[in-house]
Amino acid sequence: MKKDFLAVNDFSAKEIQEVLQMALAFKMGRLKTKPLAGKTAALIFHKPSLRTRVSFEVGITRLGGSSIYLRQEEIDLGKRESIADVARVLSRYVGLIVIRTYSQADVEELARRASCPVINALTDLSHPCQILGDLLTVYEKFKKKEKFSIAYLGDGNNITNSWLELATQVPIDLRIGTSDSTWPDRNLLKAARKAGKSQVKLTSNPAEAVSGVEVVYTDVWASMGQKHLADEKRRLLADFQVNAALLRKAAPGAIVLHCLPAKRGEEITDEVMDGPQSAVFDQAENRLWIQMGIISHLVQSSKKRK
Ligand code: CP
Ligand code: NVA
C-alpha cells in the first residue's frame, strides 16, 4: 500500500524525526540518493505559489525525477472529469502527485483513488509541508530538539491548523493570539489539547501570547481564496501585528518566522521582517530540504508496503 502526506499527523512522531533527519542530511550534502530516478511527478496547483512549487520542482529534480506543472485551466479537476478519474489516469503515468487546492476533502478523495503517493501542498484547512519545514528551522536555530515555545499571531488559518496538528505529535508550548472571530479549526484545537503532548493556549491578548516566547510566527491575515475578507480581517487583527514593540515582549533570543508571502506593513513590519531576529529566508530555504525528506520517506514507505 502506498503512503500519502495530507496532514501533519499522517506521520507519527518517529516518522517526523526521520523526515527531518533526511532533510538535514540532504542539506548537509551527506545524503545524495535519487529515489525518484526514472519517475515523473504531477504538480496540480489551483492557487498561486512561489516557494512550494519551486521547492518541489527543484527537489524532485535533485531526487532524480522530473515534474509536470498542471494548472486548474488544464485539468479542471472535478469539473472536466471526476477527481477519481483524474487520480486513476495520472497514476498510470506518474509516481507522485502533489496538489495545492481549496478543499481538503478533494485532496483526500484524490489520494484515496490514486495508486501513487499524494502530497498536500496547501488547502484551505492545512499546509503540512510548510510546518515540517518550520520545525526543521526551529531545531536548527536553537540547535536542540526539545520542547520550545511558539506564539502564532494573526488569522487562525491553514498554518495555525497545521501547527495544531504538529502539537499532537511533537511537544510544543503553543500559544495562539487571535481575535474571537478568527479562531483556527475547532476540531483540530480540541484534538491538539486532547492529545496531551503539548500545551495549547488561545488568547485574544497579543502581549500575553508572546510573553517570554522563543518563536514568534505570523502569516497573512487574508489567505488565498479569502481576499474578499481582507478589510474585515484587517479590522479584526490590527492588534496582532508583529512589530518591534510586540517582539520586545518575547524572549531576548527569540526568532521570527513567517511562511511567506508577507503583506509587509500589515501582519508584520519591515523592521521585524528585515531585522536580526528574522529567520524567514532560512525558513523559506528549508522548504526545499523538507520536500526532499518528505518525498524520500513516502517513496521508501510505499515500497516497503508493497
Ligand atoms: N509558504 C508558501 O507556501 O509559499 P507559496 O504560497 O509561495 O508556495
Ligand atoms: N495562509 C496562507 C499561506 C500561504 C503560504 C494562504 O493560504 O494563503
PDB file of C-alpha atoms and ligand atoms in Angstrom:
ATOM      1  CA  MET A   1       0.000   0.000   0.000  1.00  0.00           C
ATOM      2  CA  LYS A   2       1.267   3.473  -0.781  1.00  0.00           C
ATOM      3  CA  LYS A   3       1.591   6.234   1.794  1.00  0.00           C
ATOM      4  CA  ASP A   4       0.309   9.814   1.437  1.00  0.00           C
ATOM      5  CA  PHE A   5       1.070  13.043   3.279  1.00  0.00           C
ATOM      6  CA  LEU A   6      -2.167  15.007   3.564  1.00  0.00           C
ATOM      7  CA  ALA A   7      -1.893  16.292   7.139  1.00  0.00           C
ATOM      8  CA  VAL A   8       0.955  16.630   9.628  1.00  0.00           C
ATOM      9  CA  ASN A   9      -0.332  13.767  11.742  1.00  0.00           C
ATOM     10  CA  ASP A  10      -0.266  11.363   8.814  1.00  0.00           C
ATOM     11  CA  PHE A  11       3.292  10.975  10.130  1.00  0.00           C
ATOM     12  CA  SER A  12       3.953   9.571  13.588  1.00  0.00           C
ATOM     13  CA  ALA A  13       6.346  11.408  15.923  1.00  0.00           C
ATOM     14  CA  LYS A  14       9.038   8.919  14.869  1.00  0.00           C
ATOM     15  CA  GLU A  15       8.391   9.475  11.166  1.00  0.00           C
ATOM     16  CA  ILE A  16       8.563  13.260  11.626  1.00  0.00           C
ATOM     17  CA  GLN A  17      12.029  12.894  13.176  1.00  0.00           C
ATOM     18  CA  GLU A  18      13.112  10.558  10.333  1.00  0.00           C
ATOM     19  CA  VAL A  19      11.926  13.045   7.701  1.00  0.00           C
ATOM     20  CA  LEU A  20      13.752  15.874   9.488  1.00  0.00           C
ATOM     21  CA  GLN A  21      16.937  13.790   9.679  1.00  0.00           C
ATOM     22  CA  MET A  22      16.774  13.077   5.965  1.00  0.00           C
ATOM     23  CA  ALA A  23      16.077  16.727   5.128  1.00  0.00           C
ATOM     24  CA  LEU A  24      19.101  17.767   7.162  1.00  0.00           C
ATOM     25  CA  ALA A  25      21.292  15.102   5.536  1.00  0.00           C
ATOM     26  CA  PHE A  26      20.278  16.399   2.081  1.00  0.00           C
ATOM     27  CA  LYS A  27      21.023  19.942   3.233  1.00  0.00           C
ATOM     28  CA  MET A  28      24.470  18.986   4.567  1.00  0.00           C
ATOM     29  CA  GLY A  29      25.265  17.069   1.375  1.00  0.00           C
ATOM     30  CA  ARG A  30      25.548  13.808   3.343  1.00  0.00           C
ATOM     31  CA  LEU A  31      22.645  12.156   1.504  1.00  0.00           C
ATOM     32  CA  LYS A  32      22.616  12.005  -2.276  1.00  0.00           C
ATOM     33  CA  THR A  33      20.057   9.278  -3.001  1.00  0.00           C
ATOM     34  CA  LYS A  34      17.788   9.561  -6.050  1.00  0.00           C
ATOM     35  CA  PRO A  35      14.570   7.722  -5.112  1.00  0.00           C
ATOM     36  CA  LEU A  36      12.686   9.383  -7.991  1.00  0.00           C
ATOM     37  CA  ALA A  37      15.091   8.213 -10.714  1.00  0.00           C
ATOM     38  CA  GLY A  38      13.066   7.491 -13.844  1.00  0.00           C
ATOM     39  CA  LYS A  39       9.874   8.824 -12.233  1.00  0.00           C
ATOM     40  CA  THR A  40       7.699  11.833 -13.009  1.00  0.00           C
ATOM     41  CA  ALA A  41       5.604  13.843 -10.533  1.00  0.00           C
ATOM     42  CA  ALA A  42       2.370  15.697 -11.362  1.00  0.00           C
ATOM     43  CA  LEU A  43       2.088  19.070  -9.601  1.00  0.00           C
ATOM     44  CA  ILE A  44      -1.554  20.214  -9.585  1.00  0.00           C
ATOM     45  CA  PHE A  45      -1.819  23.858  -8.484  1.00  0.00           C
ATOM     46  CA  HIS A  46      -5.178  25.629  -8.202  1.00  0.00           C
ATOM     47  CA  LYS A  47      -3.684  28.568  -6.284  1.00  0.00           C
ATOM     48  CA  PRO A  48      -0.553  30.653  -6.887  1.00  0.00           C
ATOM     49  CA  SER A  49       2.782  29.625  -5.377  1.00  0.00           C
ATOM     50  CA  LEU A  50       6.421  30.629  -5.344  1.00  0.00           C
ATOM     51  CA  ARG A  51       8.091  28.602  -2.574  1.00  0.00           C
ATOM     52  CA  THR A  52       6.040  25.414  -2.714  1.00  0.00           C
ATOM     53  CA  ARG A  53       6.091  24.997  -6.464  1.00  0.00           C
ATOM     54  CA  VAL A  54       9.750  25.882  -6.917  1.00  0.00           C
ATOM     55  CA  SER A  55      10.964  23.858  -3.921  1.00  0.00           C
ATOM     56  CA  PHE A  56       9.031  20.823  -5.151  1.00  0.00           C
ATOM     57  CA  GLU A  57      10.281  21.176  -8.731  1.00  0.00           C
ATOM     58  CA  VAL A  58      13.899  21.667  -7.652  1.00  0.00           C
ATOM     59  CA  GLY A  59      13.654  18.927  -5.009  1.00  0.00           C
ATOM     60  CA  ILE A  60      12.131  16.438  -7.463  1.00  0.00           C
ATOM     61  CA  THR A  61      14.913  17.143  -9.969  1.00  0.00           C
ATOM     62  CA  ARG A  62      17.573  16.640  -7.280  1.00  0.00           C
ATOM     63  CA  LEU A  63      15.935  13.337  -6.334  1.00  0.00           C
ATOM     64  CA  GLY A  64      16.376  12.150  -9.937  1.00  0.00           C
ATOM     65  CA  GLY A  65      12.813  12.749 -11.153  1.00  0.00           C
ATOM     66  CA  SER A  66      11.012  15.193 -13.417  1.00  0.00           C
ATOM     67  CA  SER A  67       7.765  17.092 -12.910  1.00  0.00           C
ATOM     68  CA  ILE A  68       4.767  18.376 -14.843  1.00  0.00           C
ATOM     69  CA  TYR A  69       3.013  21.504 -13.587  1.00  0.00           C
ATOM     70  CA  LEU A  70      -0.773  21.387 -14.103  1.00  0.00           C
ATOM     71  CA  ARG A  71      -2.917  24.465 -13.557  1.00  0.00           C
ATOM     72  CA  GLN A  72      -6.640  24.487 -12.902  1.00  0.00           C
ATOM     73  CA  GLU A  73      -7.344  25.532 -16.507  1.00  0.00           C
ATOM     74  CA  GLU A  74      -5.575  22.409 -17.735  1.00  0.00           C
ATOM     75  CA  ILE A  75      -7.425  19.617 -15.987  1.00  0.00           C
ATOM     76  CA  ASP A  76     -10.315  21.439 -14.267  1.00  0.00           C
ATOM     77  CA  LEU A  77     -10.285  18.808 -11.518  1.00  0.00           C
ATOM     78  CA  GLY A  78     -13.751  17.549 -10.633  1.00  0.00           C
ATOM     79  CA  LYS A  79     -15.447  19.545 -13.410  1.00  0.00           C
ATOM     80  CA  ARG A  80     -13.997  18.388 -16.727  1.00  0.00           C
ATOM     81  CA  GLU A  81     -13.827  14.920 -15.193  1.00  0.00           C
ATOM     82  CA  SER A  82     -14.196  13.424 -11.740  1.00  0.00           C
ATOM     83  CA  ILE A  83     -11.398  13.548  -9.167  1.00  0.00           C
ATOM     84  CA  ALA A  84     -11.435   9.729  -9.122  1.00  0.00           C
ATOM     85  CA  ASP A  85     -10.888   9.506 -12.883  1.00  0.00           C
ATOM     86  CA  VAL A  86      -8.071  12.088 -12.798  1.00  0.00           C
ATOM     87  CA  ALA A  87      -6.423  10.091  -9.988  1.00  0.00           C
ATOM     88  CA  ARG A  88      -6.683   6.787 -11.870  1.00  0.00           C
ATOM     89  CA  VAL A  89      -5.339   8.243 -15.112  1.00  0.00           C
ATOM     90  CA  LEU A  90      -2.452  10.171 -13.506  1.00  0.00           C
ATOM     91  CA  SER A  91      -1.455   7.033 -11.566  1.00  0.00           C
ATOM     92  CA  ARG A  92      -0.780   5.301 -14.902  1.00  0.00           C
ATOM     93  CA  TYR A  93       1.791   7.977 -15.841  1.00  0.00           C
ATOM     94  CA  VAL A  94       3.372   9.361 -12.695  1.00  0.00           C
ATOM     95  CA  GLY A  95       4.931   8.108  -9.453  1.00  0.00           C
ATOM     96  CA  LEU A  96       3.858  11.043  -7.261  1.00  0.00           C
ATOM     97  CA  ILE A  97       1.088  13.649  -7.150  1.00  0.00           C
ATOM     98  CA  VAL A  98       1.492  16.985  -5.364  1.00  0.00           C
ATOM     99  CA  ILE A  99      -1.671  19.071  -5.068  1.00  0.00           C
ATOM    100  CA  ARG A 100      -2.486  22.622  -3.890  1.00  0.00           C
ATOM    101  CA  THR A 101      -6.189  23.374  -3.899  1.00  0.00           C
ATOM    102  CA  TYR A 102      -9.081  24.675  -1.772  1.00  0.00           C
ATOM    103  CA  SER A 103     -10.805  21.657  -0.292  1.00  0.00           C
ATOM    104  CA  GLN A 104      -9.050  19.148   1.962  1.00  0.00           C
ATOM    105  CA  ALA A 105     -11.809  16.648   1.082  1.00  0.00           C
ATOM    106  CA  ASP A 106     -10.830  16.878  -2.609  1.00  0.00           C
ATOM    107  CA  VAL A 107      -7.222  16.086  -1.730  1.00  0.00           C
ATOM    108  CA  GLU A 108      -8.342  13.136   0.379  1.00  0.00           C
ATOM    109  CA  GLU A 109     -10.525  11.858  -2.473  1.00  0.00           C
ATOM    110  CA  LEU A 110      -7.632  12.169  -4.930  1.00  0.00           C
ATOM    111  CA  ALA A 111      -5.359  10.260  -2.527  1.00  0.00           C
ATOM    112  CA  ARG A 112      -7.948   7.505  -1.996  1.00  0.00           C
ATOM    113  CA  ARG A 113      -8.238   6.943  -5.730  1.00  0.00           C
ATOM    114  CA  ALA A 114      -4.579   7.328  -6.750  1.00  0.00           C
ATOM    115  CA  SER A 115      -2.216   4.364  -6.587  1.00  0.00           C
ATOM    116  CA  CYS A 116       0.858   6.603  -6.134  1.00  0.00           C
ATOM    117  CA  PRO A 117       1.669   8.787  -3.064  1.00  0.00           C
ATOM    118  CA  VAL A 118      -0.172  12.128  -2.846  1.00  0.00           C
ATOM    119  CA  ILE A 119       1.208  15.194  -1.028  1.00  0.00           C
ATOM    120  CA  ASN A 120      -0.919  18.103   0.204  1.00  0.00           C
ATOM    121  CA  ALA A 121       0.826  21.293  -0.938  1.00  0.00           C
ATOM    122  CA  LEU A 122      -1.769  23.501   0.866  1.00  0.00           C
ATOM    123  CA  THR A 123      -5.525  23.516   1.225  1.00  0.00           C
ATOM    124  CA  ASP A 124      -7.821  25.957   2.994  1.00  0.00           C
ATOM    125  CA  LEU A 125      -7.552  23.652   6.018  1.00  0.00           C
ATOM    126  CA  SER A 126      -3.858  22.824   6.228  1.00  0.00           C
ATOM    127  CA  HIS A 127      -0.302  23.268   4.972  1.00  0.00           C
ATOM    128  CA  PRO A 128       1.612  20.281   6.375  1.00  0.00           C
ATOM    129  CA  CYS A 129       4.822  20.544   4.284  1.00  0.00           C
ATOM    130  CA  GLN A 130       5.273  24.121   5.493  1.00  0.00           C
ATOM    131  CA  ILE A 131       5.040  23.179   9.155  1.00  0.00           C
ATOM    132  CA  LEU A 132       7.588  20.342   8.903  1.00  0.00           C
ATOM    133  CA  GLY A 133       9.995  22.785   7.221  1.00  0.00           C
ATOM    134  CA  ASP A 134       9.315  25.256  10.033  1.00  0.00           C
ATOM    135  CA  LEU A 135      10.114  22.607  12.639  1.00  0.00           C
ATOM    136  CA  LEU A 136      13.447  21.989  10.896  1.00  0.00           C
ATOM    137  CA  THR A 137      14.171  25.732  11.071  1.00  0.00           C
ATOM    138  CA  VAL A 138      13.352  25.921  14.787  1.00  0.00           C
ATOM    139  CA  TYR A 139      15.513  22.883  15.642  1.00  0.00           C
ATOM    140  CA  GLU A 140      18.385  24.291  13.578  1.00  0.00           C
ATOM    141  CA  LYS A 141      18.199  27.757  15.092  1.00  0.00           C
ATOM    142  CA  PHE A 142      18.100  26.510  18.670  1.00  0.00           C
ATOM    143  CA  LYS A 143      20.475  23.603  17.991  1.00  0.00           C
ATOM    144  CA  LYS A 144      18.298  21.255  20.037  1.00  0.00           C
ATOM    145  CA  LYS A 145      15.246  19.115  19.550  1.00  0.00           C
ATOM    146  CA  GLU A 146      13.468  19.830  22.778  1.00  0.00           C
ATOM    147  CA  LYS A 147      10.141  21.358  23.590  1.00  0.00           C
ATOM    148  CA  PHE A 148      10.004  25.005  22.507  1.00  0.00           C
ATOM    149  CA  SER A 149       7.532  27.819  22.951  1.00  0.00           C
ATOM    150  CA  ILE A 150       5.921  29.481  19.965  1.00  0.00           C
ATOM    151  CA  ALA A 151       3.356  32.250  19.636  1.00  0.00           C
ATOM    152  CA  TYR A 152       1.355  32.305  16.424  1.00  0.00           C
ATOM    153  CA  LEU A 153      -0.227  35.710  15.944  1.00  0.00           C
ATOM    154  CA  GLY A 154      -2.958  36.593  13.480  1.00  0.00           C
ATOM    155  CA  ASP A 155      -5.543  34.724  11.445  1.00  0.00           C
ATOM    156  CA  GLY A 156      -6.486  31.218  12.581  1.00  0.00           C
ATOM    157  CA  ASN A 157      -5.880  29.641   9.186  1.00  0.00           C
ATOM    158  CA  ASN A 158      -4.272  26.638   7.462  1.00  0.00           C
ATOM    159  CA  ILE A 159      -0.873  27.446   9.018  1.00  0.00           C
ATOM    160  CA  THR A 160      -2.362  27.648  12.519  1.00  0.00           C
ATOM    161  CA  ASN A 161      -4.256  24.407  11.928  1.00  0.00           C
ATOM    162  CA  SER A 162      -1.112  22.571  10.859  1.00  0.00           C
ATOM    163  CA  TRP A 163       0.698  23.838  13.964  1.00  0.00           C
ATOM    164  CA  LEU A 164      -2.172  22.364  15.993  1.00  0.00           C
ATOM    165  CA  GLU A 165      -1.700  19.048  14.188  1.00  0.00           C
ATOM    166  CA  LEU A 166       2.028  19.136  14.880  1.00  0.00           C
ATOM    167  CA  ALA A 167       1.266  19.732  18.561  1.00  0.00           C
ATOM    168  CA  THR A 168      -0.384  16.290  18.720  1.00  0.00           C
ATOM    169  CA  GLN A 169       2.940  14.645  17.743  1.00  0.00           C
ATOM    170  CA  VAL A 170       5.736  16.903  18.991  1.00  0.00           C
ATOM    171  CA  PRO A 171       5.838  18.612  22.405  1.00  0.00           C
ATOM    172  CA  ILE A 172       5.304  22.358  21.982  1.00  0.00           C
ATOM    173  CA  ASP A 173       4.202  25.233  24.181  1.00  0.00           C
ATOM    174  CA  LEU A 174       1.873  26.647  21.522  1.00  0.00           C
ATOM    175  CA  ARG A 175       0.120  29.956  22.085  1.00  0.00           C
ATOM    176  CA  ILE A 176      -2.268  31.322  19.510  1.00  0.00           C
ATOM    177  CA  GLY A 177      -3.021  35.039  19.649  1.00  0.00           C
ATOM    178  CA  THR A 178      -6.065  35.839  17.541  1.00  0.00           C
ATOM    179  CA  SER A 179      -9.404  37.657  17.714  1.00  0.00           C
ATOM    180  CA  ASP A 180     -12.576  35.979  18.922  1.00  0.00           C
ATOM    181  CA  SER A 181     -13.810  35.844  15.301  1.00  0.00           C
ATOM    182  CA  THR A 182     -10.703  34.356  13.642  1.00  0.00           C
ATOM    183  CA  TRP A 183     -10.101  31.126  15.536  1.00  0.00           C
ATOM    184  CA  PRO A 184      -8.454  28.132  13.902  1.00  0.00           C
ATOM    185  CA  ASP A 185     -10.388  24.926  13.220  1.00  0.00           C
ATOM    186  CA  ARG A 186     -12.194  23.991  16.454  1.00  0.00           C
ATOM    187  CA  ASN A 187     -11.876  20.233  15.954  1.00  0.00           C
ATOM    188  CA  LEU A 188      -8.119  20.486  15.457  1.00  0.00           C
ATOM    189  CA  LEU A 189      -7.859  22.726  18.517  1.00  0.00           C
ATOM    190  CA  LYS A 190      -9.762  20.172  20.573  1.00  0.00           C
ATOM    191  CA  ALA A 191      -7.665  17.289  19.216  1.00  0.00           C
ATOM    192  CA  ALA A 192      -4.400  19.105  19.966  1.00  0.00           C
ATOM    193  CA  ARG A 193      -5.473  19.660  23.564  1.00  0.00           C
ATOM    194  CA  LYS A 194      -6.811  16.110  23.960  1.00  0.00           C
ATOM    195  CA  ALA A 195      -3.597  14.514  22.669  1.00  0.00           C
ATOM    196  CA  GLY A 196      -1.896  15.814  25.836  1.00  0.00           C
ATOM    197  CA  LYS A 197       1.529  16.104  24.183  1.00  0.00           C
ATOM    198  CA  SER A 198       1.672  19.911  24.127  1.00  0.00           C
ATOM    199  CA  GLN A 199       0.346  22.928  25.955  1.00  0.00           C
ATOM    200  CA  VAL A 200      -2.083  24.742  23.685  1.00  0.00           C
ATOM    201  CA  LYS A 201      -3.372  28.152  24.672  1.00  0.00           C
ATOM    202  CA  LEU A 202      -5.588  30.524  22.736  1.00  0.00           C
ATOM    203  CA  THR A 203      -5.849  34.170  23.720  1.00  0.00           C
ATOM    204  CA  SER A 204      -7.141  37.427  22.285  1.00  0.00           C
ATOM    205  CA  ASN A 205      -4.349  39.284  24.098  1.00  0.00           C
ATOM    206  CA  PRO A 206      -1.262  39.528  21.810  1.00  0.00           C
ATOM    207  CA  ALA A 207       1.106  40.586  24.626  1.00  0.00           C
ATOM    208  CA  GLU A 208       0.077  37.562  26.683  1.00  0.00           C
ATOM    209  CA  ALA A 209       0.676  35.264  23.692  1.00  0.00           C
ATOM    210  CA  VAL A 210       4.246  36.453  23.038  1.00  0.00           C
ATOM    211  CA  SER A 211       5.380  36.927  26.629  1.00  0.00           C
ATOM    212  CA  GLY A 212       8.814  35.262  27.001  1.00  0.00           C
ATOM    213  CA  VAL A 213       8.276  33.080  23.925  1.00  0.00           C
ATOM    214  CA  GLU A 214      11.160  31.606  21.818  1.00  0.00           C
ATOM    215  CA  VAL A 215       9.479  31.712  18.398  1.00  0.00           C
ATOM    216  CA  VAL A 216       7.101  34.366  17.068  1.00  0.00           C
ATOM    217  CA  TYR A 217       5.185  33.300  13.950  1.00  0.00           C
ATOM    218  CA  THR A 218       2.751  35.132  11.733  1.00  0.00           C
ATOM    219  CA  ASP A 219       1.046  34.791   8.352  1.00  0.00           C
ATOM    220  CA  VAL A 220      -1.118  36.931   6.078  1.00  0.00           C
ATOM    221  CA  TRP A 221      -4.444  37.981   7.538  1.00  0.00           C
ATOM    222  CA  ALA A 222      -6.391  37.099   4.378  1.00  0.00           C
ATOM    223  CA  SER A 223      -5.347  33.784   2.844  1.00  0.00           C
ATOM    224  CA  MET A 224      -5.622  32.780  -0.805  1.00  0.00           C
ATOM    225  CA  GLY A 225      -9.293  32.409  -1.650  1.00  0.00           C
ATOM    226  CA  GLN A 226     -10.254  34.870   1.135  1.00  0.00           C
ATOM    227  CA  LYS A 227      -9.023  38.128  -0.329  1.00  0.00           C
ATOM    228  CA  HIS A 228     -12.621  39.456  -0.308  1.00  0.00           C
ATOM    229  CA  LEU A 229     -12.418  39.316   3.507  1.00  0.00           C
ATOM    230  CA  ALA A 230      -9.239  41.431   3.643  1.00  0.00           C
ATOM    231  CA  ASP A 231     -10.879  44.588   5.073  1.00  0.00           C
ATOM    232  CA  GLU A 232     -12.717  42.678   7.763  1.00  0.00           C
ATOM    233  CA  LYS A 233      -9.587  40.725   8.756  1.00  0.00           C
ATOM    234  CA  ARG A 234      -7.549  43.958   8.896  1.00  0.00           C
ATOM    235  CA  ARG A 235     -10.099  45.372  11.319  1.00  0.00           C
ATOM    236  CA  LEU A 236     -10.214  42.222  13.454  1.00  0.00           C
ATOM    237  CA  LEU A 237      -6.470  41.564  13.547  1.00  0.00           C
ATOM    238  CA  ALA A 238      -4.860  45.037  13.715  1.00  0.00           C
ATOM    239  CA  ASP A 239      -3.719  44.428  17.321  1.00  0.00           C
ATOM    240  CA  PHE A 240      -1.901  41.243  16.347  1.00  0.00           C
ATOM    241  CA  GLN A 241       0.693  42.842  14.069  1.00  0.00           C
ATOM    242  CA  VAL A 242       4.221  41.541  14.725  1.00  0.00           C
ATOM    243  CA  ASN A 243       6.141  44.783  15.235  1.00  0.00           C
ATOM    244  CA  ALA A 244       9.209  45.808  17.244  1.00  0.00           C
ATOM    245  CA  ALA A 245       7.196  46.734  20.339  1.00  0.00           C
ATOM    246  CA  LEU A 246       5.463  43.362  20.454  1.00  0.00           C
ATOM    247  CA  LEU A 247       8.676  41.460  19.702  1.00  0.00           C
ATOM    248  CA  ARG A 248      10.344  43.078  22.723  1.00  0.00           C
ATOM    249  CA  LYS A 249       7.944  41.088  24.925  1.00  0.00           C
ATOM    250  CA  ALA A 250       9.298  37.772  23.578  1.00  0.00           C
ATOM    251  CA  ALA A 251      12.445  36.053  24.938  1.00  0.00           C
ATOM    252  CA  PRO A 252      15.643  38.004  24.173  1.00  0.00           C
ATOM    253  CA  GLY A 253      16.934  35.423  21.629  1.00  0.00           C
ATOM    254  CA  ALA A 254      13.526  34.823  20.042  1.00  0.00           C
ATOM    255  CA  ILE A 255      13.328  34.190  16.307  1.00  0.00           C
ATOM    256  CA  VAL A 256      10.613  35.410  13.964  1.00  0.00           C
ATOM    257  CA  LEU A 257       9.052  33.140  11.349  1.00  0.00           C
ATOM    258  CA  HIS A 258       6.597  33.827   8.521  1.00  0.00           C
ATOM    259  CA  CYS A 259       5.662  31.222   5.918  1.00  0.00           C
ATOM    260  CA  LEU A 260       5.558  33.993   3.262  1.00  0.00           C
ATOM    261  CA  PRO A 261       4.346  35.645   1.111  1.00  0.00           C
ATOM    262  CA  ALA A 262       4.099  38.557   3.579  1.00  0.00           C
ATOM    263  CA  LYS A 263       1.928  41.645   3.433  1.00  0.00           C
ATOM    264  CA  ARG A 264       4.570  43.946   4.860  1.00  0.00           C
ATOM    265  CA  GLY A 265       3.032  46.683   6.989  1.00  0.00           C
ATOM    266  CA  GLU A 266       0.014  44.506   7.855  1.00  0.00           C
ATOM    267  CA  GLU A 267       0.756  41.350   9.850  1.00  0.00           C
ATOM    268  CA  ILE A 268       4.495  42.148  10.066  1.00  0.00           C
ATOM    269  CA  THR A 269       6.537  45.341   9.847  1.00  0.00           C
ATOM    270  CA  ASP A 270       9.631  45.819   7.635  1.00  0.00           C
ATOM    271  CA  GLU A 271      11.643  46.463  10.767  1.00  0.00           C
ATOM    272  CA  VAL A 272      10.892  42.988  12.136  1.00  0.00           C
ATOM    273  CA  MET A 273      10.965  41.095   8.858  1.00  0.00           C
ATOM    274  CA  ASP A 274      14.354  42.545   7.908  1.00  0.00           C
ATOM    275  CA  GLY A 275      15.647  42.677  11.490  1.00  0.00           C
ATOM    276  CA  PRO A 276      18.255  40.498  13.213  1.00  0.00           C
ATOM    277  CA  GLN A 277      15.705  38.140  14.786  1.00  0.00           C
ATOM    278  CA  SER A 278      14.040  37.286  11.482  1.00  0.00           C
ATOM    279  CA  ALA A 279      14.677  33.759  10.168  1.00  0.00           C
ATOM    280  CA  VAL A 280      12.140  33.948   7.348  1.00  0.00           C
ATOM    281  CA  PHE A 281      14.536  33.373   4.449  1.00  0.00           C
ATOM    282  CA  ASP A 282      16.257  30.413   6.144  1.00  0.00           C
ATOM    283  CA  GLN A 283      12.745  29.144   6.724  1.00  0.00           C
ATOM    284  CA  ALA A 284      11.926  29.566   3.016  1.00  0.00           C
ATOM    285  CA  GLU A 285      15.119  27.700   2.055  1.00  0.00           C
ATOM    286  CA  ASN A 286      14.206  24.805   4.324  1.00  0.00           C
ATOM    287  CA  ARG A 287      11.096  24.179   2.224  1.00  0.00           C
ATOM    288  CA  LEU A 288      13.437  22.621  -0.359  1.00  0.00           C
ATOM    289  CA  TRP A 289      15.176  20.272   2.056  1.00  0.00           C
ATOM    290  CA  ILE A 290      11.984  19.201   3.788  1.00  0.00           C
ATOM    291  CA  GLN A 291      10.237  18.452   0.465  1.00  0.00           C
ATOM    292  CA  MET A 292      13.160  16.163  -0.367  1.00  0.00           C
ATOM    293  CA  GLY A 293      12.828  14.463   3.036  1.00  0.00           C
ATOM    294  CA  ILE A 294       9.049  14.060   2.711  1.00  0.00           C
ATOM    295  CA  ILE A 295       9.222  12.646  -0.821  1.00  0.00           C
ATOM    296  CA  SER A 296      12.043  10.224   0.045  1.00  0.00           C
ATOM    297  CA  HIS A 297      10.140   8.991   3.088  1.00  0.00           C
ATOM    298  CA  LEU A 298       6.921   8.431   1.111  1.00  0.00           C
ATOM    299  CA  VAL A 299       8.702   6.607  -1.710  1.00  0.00           C
ATOM    300  CA  GLN A 300      10.566   4.392   0.790  1.00  0.00           C
ATOM    301  CA  SER A 301       7.469   3.602   2.879  1.00  0.00           C
ATOM    302  CA  SER A 302       5.349   2.935  -0.211  1.00  0.00           C
ATOM    303  CA  LYS A 303       7.982   0.441  -1.452  1.00  0.00           C
ATOM    304  CA  LYS A 304       8.124  -1.332   1.928  1.00  0.00           C
ATOM    305  CA  ARG A 305       4.332  -1.697   1.975  1.00  0.00           C
ATOM    306  CA  LYS A 306       4.111  -3.343  -1.491  1.00  0.00           C
TER     307      LYS A 306
HETATM  308  N1   CP B   1       4.842  29.440   2.030  1.00  0.00           N
HETATM  309  C1   CP B   1       4.327  29.057   0.855  1.00  0.00           C
HETATM  310  O1   CP B   1       3.700  28.001   0.732  1.00  0.00           O
HETATM  311  O2   CP B   1       4.592  29.916  -0.163  1.00  0.00           O
HETATM  312  P1   CP B   1       3.960  29.824  -1.618  1.00  0.00           P
HETATM  313  O3   CP B   1       2.487  30.117  -1.487  1.00  0.00           O
HETATM  314  O4   CP B   1       4.675  30.851  -2.429  1.00  0.00           O
HETATM  315  O5   CP B   1       4.166  28.437  -2.138  1.00  0.00           O
HETATM  316  N1  NVA B   2      -2.393  31.165   4.847  1.00  0.00           N
HETATM  317  C1  NVA B   2      -1.731  31.440   3.589  1.00  0.00           C
HETATM  318  C2  NVA B   2      -0.500  30.621   3.465  1.00  0.00           C
HETATM  319  C3  NVA B   2       0.307  30.874   2.229  1.00  0.00           C
HETATM  320  C4  NVA B   2       1.512  30.001   2.144  1.00  0.00           C
HETATM  321  C5  NVA B   2      -2.686  31.147   2.447  1.00  0.00           C
HETATM  322  O1  NVA B   2      -3.361  30.112   2.479  1.00  0.00           O
HETATM  323  O2  NVA B   2      -2.771  31.963   1.533  1.00  0.00           O
END
